[in-house]
PDB file of C-alpha atoms in Angstrom:
ATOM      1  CA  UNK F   1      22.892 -28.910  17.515  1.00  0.00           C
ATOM      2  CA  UNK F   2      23.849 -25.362  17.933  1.00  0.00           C
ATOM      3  CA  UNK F   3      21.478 -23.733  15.684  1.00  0.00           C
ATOM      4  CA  UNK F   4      18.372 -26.071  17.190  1.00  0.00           C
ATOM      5  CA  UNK F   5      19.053 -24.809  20.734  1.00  0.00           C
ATOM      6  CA  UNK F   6      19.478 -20.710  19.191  1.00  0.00           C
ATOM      7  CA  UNK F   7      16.115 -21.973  17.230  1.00  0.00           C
ATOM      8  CA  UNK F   8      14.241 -23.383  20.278  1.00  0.00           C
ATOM      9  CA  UNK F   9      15.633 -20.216  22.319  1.00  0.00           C
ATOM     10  CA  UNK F  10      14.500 -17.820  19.609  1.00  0.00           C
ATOM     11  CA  UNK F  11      10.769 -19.468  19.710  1.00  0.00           C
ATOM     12  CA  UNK F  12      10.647 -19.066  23.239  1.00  0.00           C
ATOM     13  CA  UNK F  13      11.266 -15.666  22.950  1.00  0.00           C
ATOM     14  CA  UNK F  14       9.113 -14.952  20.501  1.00  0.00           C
ATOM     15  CA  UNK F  15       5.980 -16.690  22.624  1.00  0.00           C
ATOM     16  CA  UNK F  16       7.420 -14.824  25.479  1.00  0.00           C
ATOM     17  CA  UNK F  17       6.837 -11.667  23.807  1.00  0.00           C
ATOM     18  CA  UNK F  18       3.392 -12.514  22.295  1.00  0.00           C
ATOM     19  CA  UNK F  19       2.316 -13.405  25.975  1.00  0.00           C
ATOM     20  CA  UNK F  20       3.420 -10.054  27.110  1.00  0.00           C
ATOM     21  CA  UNK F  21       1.646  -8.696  24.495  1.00  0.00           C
ATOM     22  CA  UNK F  22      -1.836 -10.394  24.496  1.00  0.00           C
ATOM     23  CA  UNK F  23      -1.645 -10.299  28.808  1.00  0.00           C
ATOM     24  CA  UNK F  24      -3.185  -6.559  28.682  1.00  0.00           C
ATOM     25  CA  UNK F  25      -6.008  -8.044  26.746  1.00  0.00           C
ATOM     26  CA  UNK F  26      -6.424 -11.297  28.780  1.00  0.00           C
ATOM     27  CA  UNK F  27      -6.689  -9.235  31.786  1.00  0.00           C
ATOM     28  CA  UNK F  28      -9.633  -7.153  29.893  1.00  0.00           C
ATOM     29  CA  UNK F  29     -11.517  -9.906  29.272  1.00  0.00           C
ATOM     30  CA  UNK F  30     -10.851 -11.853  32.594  1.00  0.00           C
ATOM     31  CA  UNK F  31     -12.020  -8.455  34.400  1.00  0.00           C
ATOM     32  CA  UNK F  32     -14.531  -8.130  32.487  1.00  0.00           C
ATOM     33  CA  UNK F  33     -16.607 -11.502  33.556  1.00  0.00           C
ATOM     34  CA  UNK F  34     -15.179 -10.496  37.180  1.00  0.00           C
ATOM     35  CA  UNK F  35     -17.396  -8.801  40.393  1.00  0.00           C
ATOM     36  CA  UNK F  36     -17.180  -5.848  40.721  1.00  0.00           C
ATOM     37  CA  UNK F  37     -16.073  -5.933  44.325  1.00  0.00           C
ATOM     38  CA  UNK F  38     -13.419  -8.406  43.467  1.00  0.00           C
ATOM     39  CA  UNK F  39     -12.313  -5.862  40.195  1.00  0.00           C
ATOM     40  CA  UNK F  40     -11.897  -2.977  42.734  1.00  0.00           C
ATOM     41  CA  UNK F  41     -10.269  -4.773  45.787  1.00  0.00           C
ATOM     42  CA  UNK F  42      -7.807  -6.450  43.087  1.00  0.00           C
ATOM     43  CA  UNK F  43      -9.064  -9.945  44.149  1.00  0.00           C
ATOM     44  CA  UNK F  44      -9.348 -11.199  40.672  1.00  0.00           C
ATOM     45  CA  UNK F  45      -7.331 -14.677  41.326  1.00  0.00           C
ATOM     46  CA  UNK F  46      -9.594 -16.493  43.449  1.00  0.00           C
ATOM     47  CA  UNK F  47     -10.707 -20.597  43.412  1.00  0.00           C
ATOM     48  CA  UNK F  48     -14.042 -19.423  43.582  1.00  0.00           C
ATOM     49  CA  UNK F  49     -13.947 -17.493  40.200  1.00  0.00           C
ATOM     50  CA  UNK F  50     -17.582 -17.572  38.245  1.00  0.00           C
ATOM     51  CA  UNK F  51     -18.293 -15.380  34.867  1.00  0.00           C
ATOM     52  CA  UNK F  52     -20.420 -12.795  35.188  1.00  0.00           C
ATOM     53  CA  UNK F  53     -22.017 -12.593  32.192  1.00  0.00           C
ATOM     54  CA  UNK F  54     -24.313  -9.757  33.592  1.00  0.00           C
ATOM     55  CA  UNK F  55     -21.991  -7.463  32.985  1.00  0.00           C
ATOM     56  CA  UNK F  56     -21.965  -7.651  29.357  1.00  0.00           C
ATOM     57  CA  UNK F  57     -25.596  -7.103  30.008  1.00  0.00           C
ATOM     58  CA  UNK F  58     -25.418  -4.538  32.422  1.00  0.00           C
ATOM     59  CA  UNK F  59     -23.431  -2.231  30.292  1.00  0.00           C
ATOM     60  CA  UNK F  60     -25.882  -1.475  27.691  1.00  0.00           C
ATOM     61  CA  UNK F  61     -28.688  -0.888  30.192  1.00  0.00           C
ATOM     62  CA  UNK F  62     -25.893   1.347  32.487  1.00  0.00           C
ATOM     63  CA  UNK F  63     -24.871   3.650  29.108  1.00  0.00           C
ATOM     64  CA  UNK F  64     -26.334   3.794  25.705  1.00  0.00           C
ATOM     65  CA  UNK F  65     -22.940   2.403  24.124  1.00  0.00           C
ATOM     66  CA  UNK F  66     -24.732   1.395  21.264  1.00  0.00           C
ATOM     67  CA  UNK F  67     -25.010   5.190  20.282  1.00  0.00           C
ATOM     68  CA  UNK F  68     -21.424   5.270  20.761  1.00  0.00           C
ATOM     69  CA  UNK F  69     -20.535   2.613  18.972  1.00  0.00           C
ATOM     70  CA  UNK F  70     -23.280   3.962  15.547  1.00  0.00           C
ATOM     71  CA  UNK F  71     -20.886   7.317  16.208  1.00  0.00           C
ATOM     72  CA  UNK F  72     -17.915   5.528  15.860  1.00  0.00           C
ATOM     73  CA  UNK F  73     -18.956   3.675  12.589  1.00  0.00           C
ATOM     74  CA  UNK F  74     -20.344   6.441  10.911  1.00  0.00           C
ATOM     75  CA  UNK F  75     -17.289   8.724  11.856  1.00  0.00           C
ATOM     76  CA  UNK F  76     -14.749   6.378  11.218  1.00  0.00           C
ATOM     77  CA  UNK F  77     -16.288   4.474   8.072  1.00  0.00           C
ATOM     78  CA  UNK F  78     -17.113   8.504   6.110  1.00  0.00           C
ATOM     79  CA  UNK F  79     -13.176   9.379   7.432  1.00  0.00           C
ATOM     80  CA  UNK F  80     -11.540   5.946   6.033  1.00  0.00           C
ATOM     81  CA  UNK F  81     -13.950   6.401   2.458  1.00  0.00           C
ATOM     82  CA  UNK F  82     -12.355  10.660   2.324  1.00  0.00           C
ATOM     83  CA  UNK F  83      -8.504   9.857   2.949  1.00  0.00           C
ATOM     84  CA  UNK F  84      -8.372   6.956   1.330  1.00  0.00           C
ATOM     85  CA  UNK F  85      -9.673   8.884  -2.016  1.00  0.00           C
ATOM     86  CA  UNK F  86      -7.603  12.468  -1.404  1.00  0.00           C
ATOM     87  CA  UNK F  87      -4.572  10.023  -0.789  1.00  0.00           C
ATOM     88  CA  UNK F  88      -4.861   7.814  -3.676  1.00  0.00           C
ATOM     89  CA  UNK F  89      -4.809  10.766  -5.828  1.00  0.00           C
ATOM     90  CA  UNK F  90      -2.042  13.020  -4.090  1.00  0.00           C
ATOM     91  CA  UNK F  91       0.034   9.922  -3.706  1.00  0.00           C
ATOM     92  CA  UNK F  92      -0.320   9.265  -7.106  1.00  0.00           C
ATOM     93  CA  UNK F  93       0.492  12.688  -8.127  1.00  0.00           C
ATOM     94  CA  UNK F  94       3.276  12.740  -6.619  1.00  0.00           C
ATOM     95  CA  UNK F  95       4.677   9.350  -7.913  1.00  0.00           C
ATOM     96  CA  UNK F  96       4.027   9.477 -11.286  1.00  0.00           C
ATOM     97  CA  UNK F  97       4.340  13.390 -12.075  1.00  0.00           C
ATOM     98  CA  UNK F  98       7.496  15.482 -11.536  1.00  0.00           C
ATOM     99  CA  UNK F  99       6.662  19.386 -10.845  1.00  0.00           C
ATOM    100  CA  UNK F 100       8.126  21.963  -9.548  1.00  0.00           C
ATOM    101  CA  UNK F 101       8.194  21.462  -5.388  1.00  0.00           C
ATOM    102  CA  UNK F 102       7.147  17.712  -5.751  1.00  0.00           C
ATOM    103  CA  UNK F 103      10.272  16.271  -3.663  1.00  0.00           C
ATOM    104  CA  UNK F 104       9.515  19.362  -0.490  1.00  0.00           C
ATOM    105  CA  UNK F 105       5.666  18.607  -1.015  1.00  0.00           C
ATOM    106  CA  UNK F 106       6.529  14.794   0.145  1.00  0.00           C
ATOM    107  CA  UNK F 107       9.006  16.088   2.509  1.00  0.00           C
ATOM    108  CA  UNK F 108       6.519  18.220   4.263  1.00  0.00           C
ATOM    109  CA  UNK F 109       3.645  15.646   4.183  1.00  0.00           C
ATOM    110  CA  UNK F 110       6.188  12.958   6.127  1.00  0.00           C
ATOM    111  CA  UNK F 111       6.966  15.935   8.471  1.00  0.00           C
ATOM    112  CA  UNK F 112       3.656  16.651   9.587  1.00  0.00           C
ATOM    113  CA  UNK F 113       3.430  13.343  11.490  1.00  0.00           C
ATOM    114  CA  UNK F 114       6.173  14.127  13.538  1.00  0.00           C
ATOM    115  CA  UNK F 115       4.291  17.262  15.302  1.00  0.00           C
ATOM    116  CA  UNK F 116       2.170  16.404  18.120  1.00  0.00           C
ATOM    117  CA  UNK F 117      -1.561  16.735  17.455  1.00  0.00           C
ATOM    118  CA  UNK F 118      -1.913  18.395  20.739  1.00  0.00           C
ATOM    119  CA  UNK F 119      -0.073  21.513  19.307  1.00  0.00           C
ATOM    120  CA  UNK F 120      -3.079  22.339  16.727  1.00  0.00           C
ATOM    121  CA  UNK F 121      -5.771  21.960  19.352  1.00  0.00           C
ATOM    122  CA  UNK F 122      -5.748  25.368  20.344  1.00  0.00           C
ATOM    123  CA  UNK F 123      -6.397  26.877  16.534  1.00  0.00           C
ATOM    124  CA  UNK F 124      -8.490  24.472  15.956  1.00  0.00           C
ATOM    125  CA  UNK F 125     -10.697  25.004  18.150  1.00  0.00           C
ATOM    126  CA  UNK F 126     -10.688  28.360  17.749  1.00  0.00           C
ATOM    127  CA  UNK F 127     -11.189  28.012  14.493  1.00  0.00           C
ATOM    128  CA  UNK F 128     -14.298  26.006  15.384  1.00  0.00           C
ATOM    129  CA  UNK F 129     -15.679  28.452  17.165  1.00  0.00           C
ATOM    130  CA  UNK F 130     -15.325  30.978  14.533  1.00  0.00           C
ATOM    131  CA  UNK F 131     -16.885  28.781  12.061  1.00  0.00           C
ATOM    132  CA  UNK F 132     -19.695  27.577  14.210  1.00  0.00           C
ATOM    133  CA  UNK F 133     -20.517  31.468  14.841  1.00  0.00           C
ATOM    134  CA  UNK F 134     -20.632  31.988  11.116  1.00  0.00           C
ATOM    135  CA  UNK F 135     -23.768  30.111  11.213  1.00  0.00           C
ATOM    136  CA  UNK F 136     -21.644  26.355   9.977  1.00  0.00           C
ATOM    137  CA  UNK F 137     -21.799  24.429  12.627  1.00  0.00           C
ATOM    138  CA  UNK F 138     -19.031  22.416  13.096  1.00  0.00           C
ATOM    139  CA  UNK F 139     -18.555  21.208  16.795  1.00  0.00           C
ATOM    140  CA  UNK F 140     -20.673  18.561  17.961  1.00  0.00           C
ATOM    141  CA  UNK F 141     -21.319  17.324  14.348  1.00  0.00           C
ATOM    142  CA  UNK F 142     -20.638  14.241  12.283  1.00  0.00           C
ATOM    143  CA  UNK F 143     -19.051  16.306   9.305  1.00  0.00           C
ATOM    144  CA  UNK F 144     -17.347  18.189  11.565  1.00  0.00           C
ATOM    145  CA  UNK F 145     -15.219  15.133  12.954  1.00  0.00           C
ATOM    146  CA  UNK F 146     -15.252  13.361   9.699  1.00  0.00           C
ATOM    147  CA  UNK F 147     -13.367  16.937   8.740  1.00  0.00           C
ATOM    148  CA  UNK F 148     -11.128  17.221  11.335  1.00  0.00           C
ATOM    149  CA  UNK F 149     -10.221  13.245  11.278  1.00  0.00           C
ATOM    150  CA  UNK F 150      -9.483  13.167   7.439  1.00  0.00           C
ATOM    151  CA  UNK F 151      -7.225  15.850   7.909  1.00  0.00           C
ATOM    152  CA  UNK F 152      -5.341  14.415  10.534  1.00  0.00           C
ATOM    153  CA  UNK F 153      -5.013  11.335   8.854  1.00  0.00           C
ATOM    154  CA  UNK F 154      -4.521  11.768   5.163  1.00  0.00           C
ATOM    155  CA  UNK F 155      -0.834  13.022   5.161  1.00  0.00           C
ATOM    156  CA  UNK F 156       0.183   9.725   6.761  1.00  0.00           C
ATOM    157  CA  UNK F 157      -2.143   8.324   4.124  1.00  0.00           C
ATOM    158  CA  UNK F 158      -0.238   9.932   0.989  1.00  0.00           C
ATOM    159  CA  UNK F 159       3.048   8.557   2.566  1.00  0.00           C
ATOM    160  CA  UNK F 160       2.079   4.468   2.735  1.00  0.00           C
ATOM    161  CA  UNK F 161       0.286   5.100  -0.628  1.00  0.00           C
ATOM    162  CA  UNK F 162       2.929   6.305  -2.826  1.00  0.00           C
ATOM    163  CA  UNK F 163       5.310   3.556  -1.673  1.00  0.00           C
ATOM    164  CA  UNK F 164       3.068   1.241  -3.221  1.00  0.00           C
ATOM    165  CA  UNK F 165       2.399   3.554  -6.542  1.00  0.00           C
ATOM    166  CA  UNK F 166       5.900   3.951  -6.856  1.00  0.00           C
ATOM    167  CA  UNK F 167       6.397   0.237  -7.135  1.00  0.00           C
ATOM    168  CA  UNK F 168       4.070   0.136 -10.202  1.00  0.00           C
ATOM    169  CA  UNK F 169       5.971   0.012 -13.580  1.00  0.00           C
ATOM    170  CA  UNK F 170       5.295   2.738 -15.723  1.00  0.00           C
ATOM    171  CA  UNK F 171       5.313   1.038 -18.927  1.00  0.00           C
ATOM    172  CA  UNK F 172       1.977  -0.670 -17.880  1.00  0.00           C
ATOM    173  CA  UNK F 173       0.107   2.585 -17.738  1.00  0.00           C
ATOM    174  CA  UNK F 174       1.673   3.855 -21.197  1.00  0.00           C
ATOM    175  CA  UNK F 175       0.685   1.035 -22.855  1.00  0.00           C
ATOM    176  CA  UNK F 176      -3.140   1.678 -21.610  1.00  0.00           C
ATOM    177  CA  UNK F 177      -2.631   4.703 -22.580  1.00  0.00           C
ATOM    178  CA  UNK F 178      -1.161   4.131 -26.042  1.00  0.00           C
ATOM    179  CA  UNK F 179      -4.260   1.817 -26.700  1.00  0.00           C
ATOM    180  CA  UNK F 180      -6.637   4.544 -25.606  1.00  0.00           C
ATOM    181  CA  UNK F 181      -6.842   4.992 -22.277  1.00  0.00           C
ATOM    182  CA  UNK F 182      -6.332   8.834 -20.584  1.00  0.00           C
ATOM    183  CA  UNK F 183      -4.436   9.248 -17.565  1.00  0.00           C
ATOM    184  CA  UNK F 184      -7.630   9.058 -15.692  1.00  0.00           C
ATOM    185  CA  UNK F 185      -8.338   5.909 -16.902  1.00  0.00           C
ATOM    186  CA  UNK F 186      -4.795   4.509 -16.943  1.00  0.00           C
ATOM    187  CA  UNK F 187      -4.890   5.367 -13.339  1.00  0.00           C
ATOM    188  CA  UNK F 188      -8.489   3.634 -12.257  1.00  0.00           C
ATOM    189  CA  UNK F 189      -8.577   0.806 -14.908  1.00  0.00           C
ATOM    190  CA  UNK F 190      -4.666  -0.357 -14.226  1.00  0.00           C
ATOM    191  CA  UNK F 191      -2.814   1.564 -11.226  1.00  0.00           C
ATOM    192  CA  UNK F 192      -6.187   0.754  -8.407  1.00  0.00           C
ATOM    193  CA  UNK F 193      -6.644  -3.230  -9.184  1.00  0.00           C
ATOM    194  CA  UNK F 194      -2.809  -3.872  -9.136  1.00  0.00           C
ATOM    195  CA  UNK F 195      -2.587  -1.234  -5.930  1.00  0.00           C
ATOM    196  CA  UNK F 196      -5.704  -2.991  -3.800  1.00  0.00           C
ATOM    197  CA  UNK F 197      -3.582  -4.085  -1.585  1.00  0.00           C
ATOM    198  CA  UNK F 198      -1.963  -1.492  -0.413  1.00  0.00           C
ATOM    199  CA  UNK F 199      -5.594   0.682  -0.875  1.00  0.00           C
ATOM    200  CA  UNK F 200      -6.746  -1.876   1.599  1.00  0.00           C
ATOM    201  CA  UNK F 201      -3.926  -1.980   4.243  1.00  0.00           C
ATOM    202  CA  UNK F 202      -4.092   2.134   4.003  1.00  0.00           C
ATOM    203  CA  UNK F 203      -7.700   2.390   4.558  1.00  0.00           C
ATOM    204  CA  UNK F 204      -7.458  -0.196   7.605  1.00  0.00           C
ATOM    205  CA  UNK F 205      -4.762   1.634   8.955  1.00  0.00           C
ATOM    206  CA  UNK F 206      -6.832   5.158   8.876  1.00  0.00           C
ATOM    207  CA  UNK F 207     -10.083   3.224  10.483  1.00  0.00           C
ATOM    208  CA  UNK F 208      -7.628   1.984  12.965  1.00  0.00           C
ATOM    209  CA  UNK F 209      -6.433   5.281  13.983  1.00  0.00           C
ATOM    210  CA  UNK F 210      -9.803   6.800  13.915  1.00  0.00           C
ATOM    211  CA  UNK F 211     -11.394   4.815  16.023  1.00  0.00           C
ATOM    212  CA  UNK F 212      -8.363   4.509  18.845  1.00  0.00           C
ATOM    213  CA  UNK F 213      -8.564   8.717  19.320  1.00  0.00           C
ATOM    214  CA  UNK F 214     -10.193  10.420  22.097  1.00  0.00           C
ATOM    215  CA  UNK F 215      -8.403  13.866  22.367  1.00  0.00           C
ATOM    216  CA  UNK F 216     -10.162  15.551  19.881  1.00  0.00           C
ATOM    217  CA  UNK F 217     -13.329  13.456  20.203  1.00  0.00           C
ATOM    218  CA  UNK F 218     -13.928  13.995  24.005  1.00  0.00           C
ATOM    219  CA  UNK F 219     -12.838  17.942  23.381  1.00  0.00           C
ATOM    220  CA  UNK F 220     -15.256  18.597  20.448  1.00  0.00           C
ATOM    221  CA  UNK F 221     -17.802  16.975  21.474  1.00  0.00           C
ATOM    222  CA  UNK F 222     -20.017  17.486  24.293  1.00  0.00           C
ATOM    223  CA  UNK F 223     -23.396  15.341  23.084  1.00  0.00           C
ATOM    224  CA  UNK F 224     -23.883  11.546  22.946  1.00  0.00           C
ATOM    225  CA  UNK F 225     -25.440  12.221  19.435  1.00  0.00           C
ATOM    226  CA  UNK F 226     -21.649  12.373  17.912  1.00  0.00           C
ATOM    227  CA  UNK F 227     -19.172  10.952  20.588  1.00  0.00           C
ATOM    228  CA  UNK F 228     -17.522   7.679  20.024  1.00  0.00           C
ATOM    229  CA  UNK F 229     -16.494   4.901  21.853  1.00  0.00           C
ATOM    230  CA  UNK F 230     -13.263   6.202  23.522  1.00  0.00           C
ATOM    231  CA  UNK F 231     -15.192   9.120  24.990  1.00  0.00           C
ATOM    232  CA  UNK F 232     -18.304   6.703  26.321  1.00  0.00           C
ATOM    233  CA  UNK F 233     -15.687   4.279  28.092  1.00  0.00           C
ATOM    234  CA  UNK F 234     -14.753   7.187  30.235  1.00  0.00           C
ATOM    235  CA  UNK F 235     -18.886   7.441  31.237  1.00  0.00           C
ATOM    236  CA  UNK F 236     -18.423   4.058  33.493  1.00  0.00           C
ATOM    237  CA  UNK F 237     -16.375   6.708  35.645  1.00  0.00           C
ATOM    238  CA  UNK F 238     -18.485   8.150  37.605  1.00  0.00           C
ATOM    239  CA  UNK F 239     -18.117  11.072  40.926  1.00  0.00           C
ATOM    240  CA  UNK F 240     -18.685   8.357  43.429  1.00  0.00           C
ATOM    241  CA  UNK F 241     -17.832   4.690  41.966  1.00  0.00           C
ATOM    242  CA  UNK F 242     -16.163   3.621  38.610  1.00  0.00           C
ATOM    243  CA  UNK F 243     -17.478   0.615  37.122  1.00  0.00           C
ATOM    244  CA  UNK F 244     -14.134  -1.073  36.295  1.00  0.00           C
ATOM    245  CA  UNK F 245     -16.008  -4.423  35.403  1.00  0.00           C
ATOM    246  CA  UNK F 246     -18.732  -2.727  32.749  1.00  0.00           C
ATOM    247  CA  UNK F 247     -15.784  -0.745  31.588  1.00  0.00           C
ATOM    248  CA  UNK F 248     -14.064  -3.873  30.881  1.00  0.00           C
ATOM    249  CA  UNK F 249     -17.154  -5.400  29.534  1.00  0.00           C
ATOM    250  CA  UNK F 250     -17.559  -2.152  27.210  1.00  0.00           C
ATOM    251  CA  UNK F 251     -14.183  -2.146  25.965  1.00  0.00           C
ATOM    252  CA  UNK F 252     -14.409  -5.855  25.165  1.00  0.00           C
ATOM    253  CA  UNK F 253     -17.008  -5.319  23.402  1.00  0.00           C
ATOM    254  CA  UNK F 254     -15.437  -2.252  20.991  1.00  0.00           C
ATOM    255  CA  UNK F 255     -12.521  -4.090  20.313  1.00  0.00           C
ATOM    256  CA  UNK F 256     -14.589  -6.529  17.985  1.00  0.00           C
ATOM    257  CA  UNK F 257     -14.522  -4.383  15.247  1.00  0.00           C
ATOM    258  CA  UNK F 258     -11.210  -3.366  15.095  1.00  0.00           C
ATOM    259  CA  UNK F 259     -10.855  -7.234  15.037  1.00  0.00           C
ATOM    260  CA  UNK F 260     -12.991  -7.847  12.536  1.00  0.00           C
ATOM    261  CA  UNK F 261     -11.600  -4.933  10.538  1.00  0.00           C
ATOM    262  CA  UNK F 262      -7.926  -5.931  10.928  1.00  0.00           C
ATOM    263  CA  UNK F 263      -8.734 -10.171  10.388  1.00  0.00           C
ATOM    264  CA  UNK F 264     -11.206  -9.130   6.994  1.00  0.00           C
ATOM    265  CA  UNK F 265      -8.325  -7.091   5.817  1.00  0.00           C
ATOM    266  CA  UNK F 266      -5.441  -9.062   7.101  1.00  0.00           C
ATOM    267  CA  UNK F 267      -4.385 -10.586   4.005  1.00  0.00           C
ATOM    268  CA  UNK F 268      -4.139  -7.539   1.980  1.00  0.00           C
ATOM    269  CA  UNK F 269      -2.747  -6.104   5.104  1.00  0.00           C
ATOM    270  CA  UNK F 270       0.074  -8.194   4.826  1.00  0.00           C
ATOM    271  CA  UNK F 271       0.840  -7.710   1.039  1.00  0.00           C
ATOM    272  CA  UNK F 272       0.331  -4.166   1.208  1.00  0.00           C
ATOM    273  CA  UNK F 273       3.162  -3.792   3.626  1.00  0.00           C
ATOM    274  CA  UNK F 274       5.289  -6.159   1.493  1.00  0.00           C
ATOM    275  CA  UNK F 275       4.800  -4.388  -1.777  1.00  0.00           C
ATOM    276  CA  UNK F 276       5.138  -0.976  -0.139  1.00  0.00           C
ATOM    277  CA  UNK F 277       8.551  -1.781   1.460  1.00  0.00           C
ATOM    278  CA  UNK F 278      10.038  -2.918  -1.967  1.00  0.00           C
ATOM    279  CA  UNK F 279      10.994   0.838  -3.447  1.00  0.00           C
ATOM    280  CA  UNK F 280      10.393   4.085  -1.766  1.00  0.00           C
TER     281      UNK F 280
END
């Protein structure tokens, strides 16, 4: 009797915290099909409540978040394709092969993601600068944030990768090897199919992150040609009025494919994490 009531009380809990959790983003999408008066007086619970799908209408015609959202793609599609290969291979390297400054290599890739990005915006965008006057341009570019992203994101990348190469028995690639295979090809035809998952989960992770930052994206960029979606949510604020409900409306509307990114990729998702928590 005792362990259905702590199993009742434990499932309440659990819906109580997956309410909290999902109320942010019922209160996006309830704004969202709200007035606009009613969004900016907080009068949102009202009898009297009627969708307004104009909104979702309204936004496109109000900014050209469709150029946003292309930026995004491109940006965050080219930065997930570049980290996901450089970390494959360093986080194989440093599995598989033992050199001289292997174990302060890892060390020092884990440590990086405990610095705050905001401490290499300065340099950076002095850097920029420097490189752009060279006759390279690099600010307000695609390959410039694809650059700047894969950078950011590819230590964290070697780090959930080589749990999951690490977890790979050795004996399967000397036995390609031993019938012919090189390293190379021990490494693509064996290591990457039996890895997939955790490929996947790593390259969703990366596209995840990509597409959430704004820092660097609303600094370095100053043209609608290259800035994503974070940076054209902030356009529905305007010097006079900000259009909470199209704002709403916009963000609904970017959060569909981080859904359909995370819900394509949520069974590999899901094993990746498994596998990579089994050795370290």
């Amino acid at each position: 009797m005792k362990r259905k009531t702590s199993q009742r009380l434990l499932n309440l809990l659990v819906w109580a915290i997956v309410a909290l959790t999902l109320s942010p983003v019922a209160f996006m999408v309830y704004a969202s099909l709200s007035d606009y008066n009613d969004v900016v007086t907080g009068n949102l619970v009202n009898a009297s409540f009627t969708p307004h799908w104009s909104n979702y209408r309204e936004m496109w015609v109000n900014v050209d978040f469709l150029a946003f959202l292309r930026n995004s793609l491109v940006i965050c599609g080219f930065t997930t394709l570049f980290s996901t290969i450089l970390a494959a291979l360093a986080a194989y390297s440093l599995a598989r092969f033992r050199f001289r400054g292997n174990h302060p290599f890892s060390v020092a890739v884990s440590t990086t993601q405990v610095i705050p990005g905001m401490l290499f915006f300065l340099p950076l965008y002095m850097l920029y600068i420097q490189i752009d006057d060279a006759g390279i341009p690099m600010m307000n570019t695609y390959h410039g944030m694809i650059f700047l992203y894969t950078a950011m994101f590819t230590p964290a990348s070697i780090w959930i990768m080589r749990g999951f190469f690490v977890t790979i028995p050795r004996e399967l690639e000397e036995a390609a090897i031993i019938d012919g295979c090189s390293r190379l090809g021990a490494f693509v035809r064996i290591v990457l199919p039996i890895s997939a998952p955790g490929i996947i989960a790593t390259a969703s992770f990366v596209f995840l992150l990509a597409w959430d930052e704004v820092f660097f994206a609303w600094v370095l960029t100053s043209s609608t040609d290259v800035q994503t979606v974070p940076v054209g949510l902030r356009l529905y604020m305007g010097q006079h009025a900000t259009r909470y409900d199209l704002m709403m409306a916009a963000a609904v509307v970017s959060v569909i494919p981080v859904l359909v990114t995370f819900f394509a990729s949520q069974r590999w998702f899901i094993k990746g994490l498994a596998a990579g928590a089994v050795k370290g």
